[in-house]
Amino acid sequence: MKIQMLGVGVVASLAGLAGTAAVAAECAADTRNLFANRNCGFAKDIEGWTGVHEKSASHESSDGDPAKGALAGTDHQGSLRLQAPCIAVKPDTEYRIAVRLRIASGDLYVCGYTVYQADDAACENASDPLVADAQPPEKSWQQMTGETRTGATAKSVQLRLECSGEKSFRVLFDDVVFAAK
């Protein structure tokens, strides 16, 4: 499922999955990455990142890409949603999105991200999704990328990592980027 949203000057241009590890750079080293100081690589923990359902988010210290440490998502209902911290953005600005992911166990149909923008600084007045992308995940690390432009009144965004599949799946996320182009 790829969503391209038009309206209020919002245009989303999405790329698919690029499966090479060479594409991955340390997310915290990207000076334009708004998650660089918000635990984008999960090296020590998952502070600031939450699961919508209790116990659906945890830290995986022994895996990750390109470095050890990942956000693990587990759901026994066949769907999963993990939320990033709210981040401030500039209105009418182009951003690039990247996240690395892989299936840790179970059968998954699709994983991806949805970005909601808001006209307040706390992500409380979130509108319809700004951009979303989802693809069938694999057992090896792969990178999902995309691009978007914030609306004229955008002040903040919140990224949600989402998956669906058979009950009792586990997926890992790492190296999250939301950066001005």
PDB file of C-alpha atoms in Angstrom:
ATOM      1  CA  MET A   1       0.000   0.000   0.000  1.00  0.00           C
ATOM      2  CA  LYS A   2       1.479   3.323  -1.023  1.00  0.00           C
ATOM      3  CA  ILE A   3      -0.466   6.457  -0.346  1.00  0.00           C
ATOM      4  CA  GLN A   4       0.107   9.642  -2.256  1.00  0.00           C
ATOM      5  CA  MET A   5      -1.706  12.564  -0.706  1.00  0.00           C
ATOM      6  CA  LEU A   6      -2.474  15.789  -2.537  1.00  0.00           C
ATOM      7  CA  GLY A   7      -4.013  18.860  -0.987  1.00  0.00           C
ATOM      8  CA  VAL A   8      -3.033  21.858   1.073  1.00  0.00           C
ATOM      9  CA  GLY A   9       0.223  21.881  -0.881  1.00  0.00           C
ATOM     10  CA  VAL A  10       1.175  18.452   0.417  1.00  0.00           C
ATOM     11  CA  VAL A  11       2.786  16.191  -2.124  1.00  0.00           C
ATOM     12  CA  ALA A  12       4.256  12.855  -1.161  1.00  0.00           C
ATOM     13  CA  SER A  13       6.783  11.127  -3.310  1.00  0.00           C
ATOM     14  CA  LEU A  14       7.697   7.712  -2.028  1.00  0.00           C
ATOM     15  CA  ALA A  15      10.435   5.288  -2.790  1.00  0.00           C
ATOM     16  CA  GLY A  16      10.247   1.602  -1.945  1.00  0.00           C
ATOM     17  CA  LEU A  17      12.650  -0.629  -0.133  1.00  0.00           C
ATOM     18  CA  ALA A  18      16.379  -0.591  -0.743  1.00  0.00           C
ATOM     19  CA  GLY A  19      17.917  -3.718   0.704  1.00  0.00           C
ATOM     20  CA  THR A  20      21.599  -2.813   0.810  1.00  0.00           C
ATOM     21  CA  ALA A  21      23.388  -2.187   4.086  1.00  0.00           C
ATOM     22  CA  ALA A  22      25.598   0.371   2.321  1.00  0.00           C
ATOM     23  CA  VAL A  23      22.582   2.687   2.174  1.00  0.00           C
ATOM     24  CA  ALA A  24      22.388   2.771   5.965  1.00  0.00           C
ATOM     25  CA  ALA A  25      24.301   5.490   7.730  1.00  0.00           C
ATOM     26  CA  GLU A  26      24.322   6.070  11.445  1.00  0.00           C
ATOM     27  CA  CYS A  27      21.078   8.000  12.016  1.00  0.00           C
ATOM     28  CA  ALA A  28      22.509  10.076  14.870  1.00  0.00           C
ATOM     29  CA  ALA A  29      25.328  11.313  12.611  1.00  0.00           C
ATOM     30  CA  ASP A  30      22.856  12.886  10.172  1.00  0.00           C
ATOM     31  CA  THR A  31      22.831  16.540  11.254  1.00  0.00           C
ATOM     32  CA  ARG A  32      19.513  17.148   9.483  1.00  0.00           C
ATOM     33  CA  ASN A  33      17.779  14.176  11.142  1.00  0.00           C
ATOM     34  CA  LEU A  34      15.200  15.498  13.605  1.00  0.00           C
ATOM     35  CA  PHE A  35      15.388  12.152  15.463  1.00  0.00           C
ATOM     36  CA  ALA A  36      19.208  12.330  15.784  1.00  0.00           C
ATOM     37  CA  ASN A  37      18.926  13.381  19.433  1.00  0.00           C
ATOM     38  CA  ARG A  38      15.699  11.447  20.014  1.00  0.00           C
ATOM     39  CA  ASN A  39      17.025   7.866  20.227  1.00  0.00           C
ATOM     40  CA  CYS A  40      16.915   7.096  16.482  1.00  0.00           C
ATOM     41  CA  GLY A  41      19.337   4.140  16.690  1.00  0.00           C
ATOM     42  CA  PHE A  42      18.073   2.492  19.904  1.00  0.00           C
ATOM     43  CA  ALA A  43      21.625   1.763  21.069  1.00  0.00           C
ATOM     44  CA  LYS A  44      20.767   1.764  24.800  1.00  0.00           C
ATOM     45  CA  ASP A  45      16.977   1.706  25.070  1.00  0.00           C
ATOM     46  CA  ILE A  46      13.718   2.799  23.405  1.00  0.00           C
ATOM     47  CA  GLU A  47      13.091   5.888  25.535  1.00  0.00           C
ATOM     48  CA  GLY A  48      10.568   8.213  23.882  1.00  0.00           C
ATOM     49  CA  TRP A  49       9.132   5.483  21.640  1.00  0.00           C
ATOM     50  CA  THR A  50       5.939   3.763  22.750  1.00  0.00           C
ATOM     51  CA  GLY A  51       3.647   0.964  21.730  1.00  0.00           C
ATOM     52  CA  VAL A  52      -0.038   1.716  21.395  1.00  0.00           C
ATOM     53  CA  HIS A  53      -0.827  -1.573  23.151  1.00  0.00           C
ATOM     54  CA  GLU A  54       0.767  -2.576  26.453  1.00  0.00           C
ATOM     55  CA  LYS A  55       4.014  -4.522  26.118  1.00  0.00           C
ATOM     56  CA  SER A  56       4.117  -4.203  22.333  1.00  0.00           C
ATOM     57  CA  ALA A  57       7.400  -2.216  22.348  1.00  0.00           C
ATOM     58  CA  SER A  58      10.705  -3.371  23.810  1.00  0.00           C
ATOM     59  CA  HIS A  59      14.447  -2.949  23.363  1.00  0.00           C
ATOM     60  CA  GLU A  60      16.487  -5.531  21.450  1.00  0.00           C
ATOM     61  CA  SER A  61      20.118  -5.087  22.498  1.00  0.00           C
ATOM     62  CA  SER A  62      21.669  -7.931  20.510  1.00  0.00           C
ATOM     63  CA  ASP A  63      20.443  -6.972  17.017  1.00  0.00           C
ATOM     64  CA  GLY A  64      20.277  -3.824  14.934  1.00  0.00           C
ATOM     65  CA  ASP A  65      21.527  -2.275  11.710  1.00  0.00           C
ATOM     66  CA  PRO A  66      24.008  -0.724  11.211  1.00  0.00           C
ATOM     67  CA  ALA A  67      24.856  -0.942  14.959  1.00  0.00           C
ATOM     68  CA  LYS A  68      23.532  -3.090  17.825  1.00  0.00           C
ATOM     69  CA  GLY A  69      20.259  -1.953  19.376  1.00  0.00           C
ATOM     70  CA  ALA A  70      16.769  -1.967  17.848  1.00  0.00           C
ATOM     71  CA  LEU A  71      13.147  -1.191  18.638  1.00  0.00           C
ATOM     72  CA  ALA A  72      11.299  -4.513  18.831  1.00  0.00           C
ATOM     73  CA  GLY A  73       7.573  -4.637  18.205  1.00  0.00           C
ATOM     74  CA  THR A  74       5.437  -7.631  19.183  1.00  0.00           C
ATOM     75  CA  ASP A  75       1.698  -7.967  18.875  1.00  0.00           C
ATOM     76  CA  HIS A  76      -0.562 -10.913  19.509  1.00  0.00           C
ATOM     77  CA  GLN A  77      -3.616  -9.414  17.805  1.00  0.00           C
ATOM     78  CA  GLY A  78      -2.249  -9.420  14.262  1.00  0.00           C
ATOM     79  CA  SER A  79      -1.415  -5.703  14.151  1.00  0.00           C
ATOM     80  CA  LEU A  80       1.153  -3.395  15.676  1.00  0.00           C
ATOM     81  CA  ARG A  81       1.568   0.374  16.039  1.00  0.00           C
ATOM     82  CA  LEU A  82       4.599   2.038  17.617  1.00  0.00           C
ATOM     83  CA  GLN A  83       4.798   5.810  18.060  1.00  0.00           C
ATOM     84  CA  ALA A  84       7.838   8.059  17.825  1.00  0.00           C
ATOM     85  CA  PRO A  85       8.269  11.169  19.931  1.00  0.00           C
ATOM     86  CA  CYS A  86       6.617  14.316  18.570  1.00  0.00           C
ATOM     87  CA  ILE A  87       9.132  16.460  16.668  1.00  0.00           C
ATOM     88  CA  ALA A  88       9.004  20.098  15.575  1.00  0.00           C
ATOM     89  CA  VAL A  89       9.077  20.793  11.822  1.00  0.00           C
ATOM     90  CA  LYS A  90       9.084  23.783   9.523  1.00  0.00           C
ATOM     91  CA  PRO A  91       5.977  24.465   7.420  1.00  0.00           C
ATOM     92  CA  ASP A  92       6.072  23.963   3.649  1.00  0.00           C
ATOM     93  CA  THR A  93       9.399  22.126   3.798  1.00  0.00           C
ATOM     94  CA  GLU A  94      10.605  18.961   2.055  1.00  0.00           C
ATOM     95  CA  TYR A  95      11.658  16.078   4.290  1.00  0.00           C
ATOM     96  CA  ARG A  96      13.068  12.620   3.683  1.00  0.00           C
ATOM     97  CA  ILE A  97      12.071   9.579   5.712  1.00  0.00           C
ATOM     98  CA  ALA A  98      14.042   6.385   6.308  1.00  0.00           C
ATOM     99  CA  VAL A  99      13.675   3.422   8.628  1.00  0.00           C
ATOM    100  CA  ARG A 100      15.384   0.044   8.667  1.00  0.00           C
ATOM    101  CA  LEU A 101      13.325  -3.031   9.517  1.00  0.00           C
ATOM    102  CA  ARG A 102      13.306  -6.808   9.486  1.00  0.00           C
ATOM    103  CA  ILE A 103      11.090  -9.705  10.546  1.00  0.00           C
ATOM    104  CA  ALA A 104      12.394 -11.240  13.775  1.00  0.00           C
ATOM    105  CA  SER A 105       9.754 -13.999  13.938  1.00  0.00           C
ATOM    106  CA  GLY A 106       6.308 -14.926  12.704  1.00  0.00           C
ATOM    107  CA  ASP A 107       4.421 -14.193   9.503  1.00  0.00           C
ATOM    108  CA  LEU A 108       3.959 -10.555   8.548  1.00  0.00           C
ATOM    109  CA  TYR A 109       1.925  -9.235   5.637  1.00  0.00           C
ATOM    110  CA  VAL A 110       3.051  -5.634   5.569  1.00  0.00           C
ATOM    111  CA  CYS A 111       5.059  -3.082   7.594  1.00  0.00           C
ATOM    112  CA  GLY A 112       5.553   0.595   7.110  1.00  0.00           C
ATOM    113  CA  TYR A 113       5.158   4.060   8.478  1.00  0.00           C
ATOM    114  CA  THR A 114       2.561   6.798   8.670  1.00  0.00           C
ATOM    115  CA  VAL A 115       3.475  10.405   9.429  1.00  0.00           C
ATOM    116  CA  TYR A 116       0.857  12.699  10.946  1.00  0.00           C
ATOM    117  CA  GLN A 117       1.370  16.468  10.914  1.00  0.00           C
ATOM    118  CA  ALA A 118      -0.132  18.947  13.359  1.00  0.00           C
ATOM    119  CA  ASP A 119      -0.579  22.708  13.516  1.00  0.00           C
ATOM    120  CA  ASP A 120       0.581  22.797  17.145  1.00  0.00           C
ATOM    121  CA  ALA A 121       3.968  22.018  18.726  1.00  0.00           C
ATOM    122  CA  ALA A 122       2.746  18.974  20.698  1.00  0.00           C
ATOM    123  CA  CYS A 123       1.240  16.831  17.893  1.00  0.00           C
ATOM    124  CA  GLU A 124      -2.177  17.197  19.540  1.00  0.00           C
ATOM    125  CA  ASN A 125      -3.996  18.720  16.555  1.00  0.00           C
ATOM    126  CA  ALA A 126      -2.908  16.033  14.113  1.00  0.00           C
ATOM    127  CA  SER A 127      -4.686  15.993  10.786  1.00  0.00           C
ATOM    128  CA  ASP A 128      -5.055  13.245   8.239  1.00  0.00           C
ATOM    129  CA  PRO A 129      -1.838  11.384   7.453  1.00  0.00           C
ATOM    130  CA  LEU A 130       0.787  13.514   5.755  1.00  0.00           C
ATOM    131  CA  VAL A 131       2.401  10.489   4.127  1.00  0.00           C
ATOM    132  CA  ALA A 132       2.339   6.715   4.501  1.00  0.00           C
ATOM    133  CA  ASP A 133       4.111   3.777   2.946  1.00  0.00           C
ATOM    134  CA  ALA A 134       4.005   0.050   3.582  1.00  0.00           C
ATOM    135  CA  GLN A 135       5.680  -2.955   1.997  1.00  0.00           C
ATOM    136  CA  PRO A 136       5.969  -6.676   2.686  1.00  0.00           C
ATOM    137  CA  PRO A 137       8.913  -7.032   5.117  1.00  0.00           C
ATOM    138  CA  GLU A 138      11.744  -9.554   4.863  1.00  0.00           C
ATOM    139  CA  LYS A 139      13.836 -11.523   7.355  1.00  0.00           C
ATOM    140  CA  SER A 140      16.977  -9.581   6.458  1.00  0.00           C
ATOM    141  CA  TRP A 141      17.460  -5.888   7.202  1.00  0.00           C
ATOM    142  CA  GLN A 142      16.001  -3.604   4.564  1.00  0.00           C
ATOM    143  CA  GLN A 143      15.540   0.137   4.336  1.00  0.00           C
ATOM    144  CA  MET A 144      12.250   1.849   3.605  1.00  0.00           C
ATOM    145  CA  THR A 145      12.529   5.427   2.352  1.00  0.00           C
ATOM    146  CA  GLY A 146      10.227   8.225   1.292  1.00  0.00           C
ATOM    147  CA  GLU A 147       9.833  11.947   0.853  1.00  0.00           C
ATOM    148  CA  THR A 148       7.149  14.454   1.745  1.00  0.00           C
ATOM    149  CA  ARG A 149       6.462  18.172   2.097  1.00  0.00           C
ATOM    150  CA  THR A 150       4.835  19.559   5.211  1.00  0.00           C
ATOM    151  CA  GLY A 151       1.736  21.734   4.921  1.00  0.00           C
ATOM    152  CA  ALA A 152       1.673  25.495   5.193  1.00  0.00           C
ATOM    153  CA  THR A 153       0.602  25.437   8.861  1.00  0.00           C
ATOM    154  CA  ALA A 154       2.592  22.405  10.071  1.00  0.00           C
ATOM    155  CA  LYS A 155       4.490  22.825  13.341  1.00  0.00           C
ATOM    156  CA  SER A 156       5.067  19.201  14.377  1.00  0.00           C
ATOM    157  CA  VAL A 157       4.898  15.624  13.128  1.00  0.00           C
ATOM    158  CA  GLN A 158       4.611  12.197  14.686  1.00  0.00           C
ATOM    159  CA  LEU A 159       5.864   9.067  12.967  1.00  0.00           C
ATOM    160  CA  ARG A 160       4.070   5.765  13.544  1.00  0.00           C
ATOM    161  CA  LEU A 161       5.606   2.413  12.642  1.00  0.00           C
ATOM    162  CA  GLU A 162       2.875  -0.077  11.762  1.00  0.00           C
ATOM    163  CA  CYS A 163       2.683  -3.758  10.805  1.00  0.00           C
ATOM    164  CA  SER A 164       0.078  -6.426  10.272  1.00  0.00           C
ATOM    165  CA  GLY A 165       0.377 -10.188  10.058  1.00  0.00           C
ATOM    166  CA  GLU A 166      -0.491 -13.474  11.707  1.00  0.00           C
ATOM    167  CA  LYS A 167      -0.808 -13.388  15.500  1.00  0.00           C
ATOM    168  CA  SER A 168       2.400 -13.518  17.564  1.00  0.00           C
ATOM    169  CA  PHE A 169       4.815 -11.834  15.152  1.00  0.00           C
ATOM    170  CA  ARG A 170       7.876  -9.833  16.099  1.00  0.00           C
ATOM    171  CA  VAL A 171       9.553  -7.145  13.987  1.00  0.00           C
ATOM    172  CA  LEU A 172      12.653  -4.999  14.543  1.00  0.00           C
ATOM    173  CA  PHE A 173      13.086  -1.333  13.576  1.00  0.00           C
ATOM    174  CA  ASP A 174      16.291   0.701  13.569  1.00  0.00           C
ATOM    175  CA  ASP A 175      18.008   3.822  12.284  1.00  0.00           C
ATOM    176  CA  VAL A 176      14.960   6.118  11.972  1.00  0.00           C
ATOM    177  CA  VAL A 177      15.375   9.339   9.975  1.00  0.00           C
ATOM    178  CA  PHE A 178      13.089  12.330   9.381  1.00  0.00           C
ATOM    179  CA  ALA A 179      15.355  14.980   7.896  1.00  0.00           C
ATOM    180  CA  ALA A 180      15.065  18.214   5.964  1.00  0.00           C
ATOM    181  CA  LYS A 181      16.207  17.783   2.380  1.00  0.00           C
TER     182      LYS A 181
END
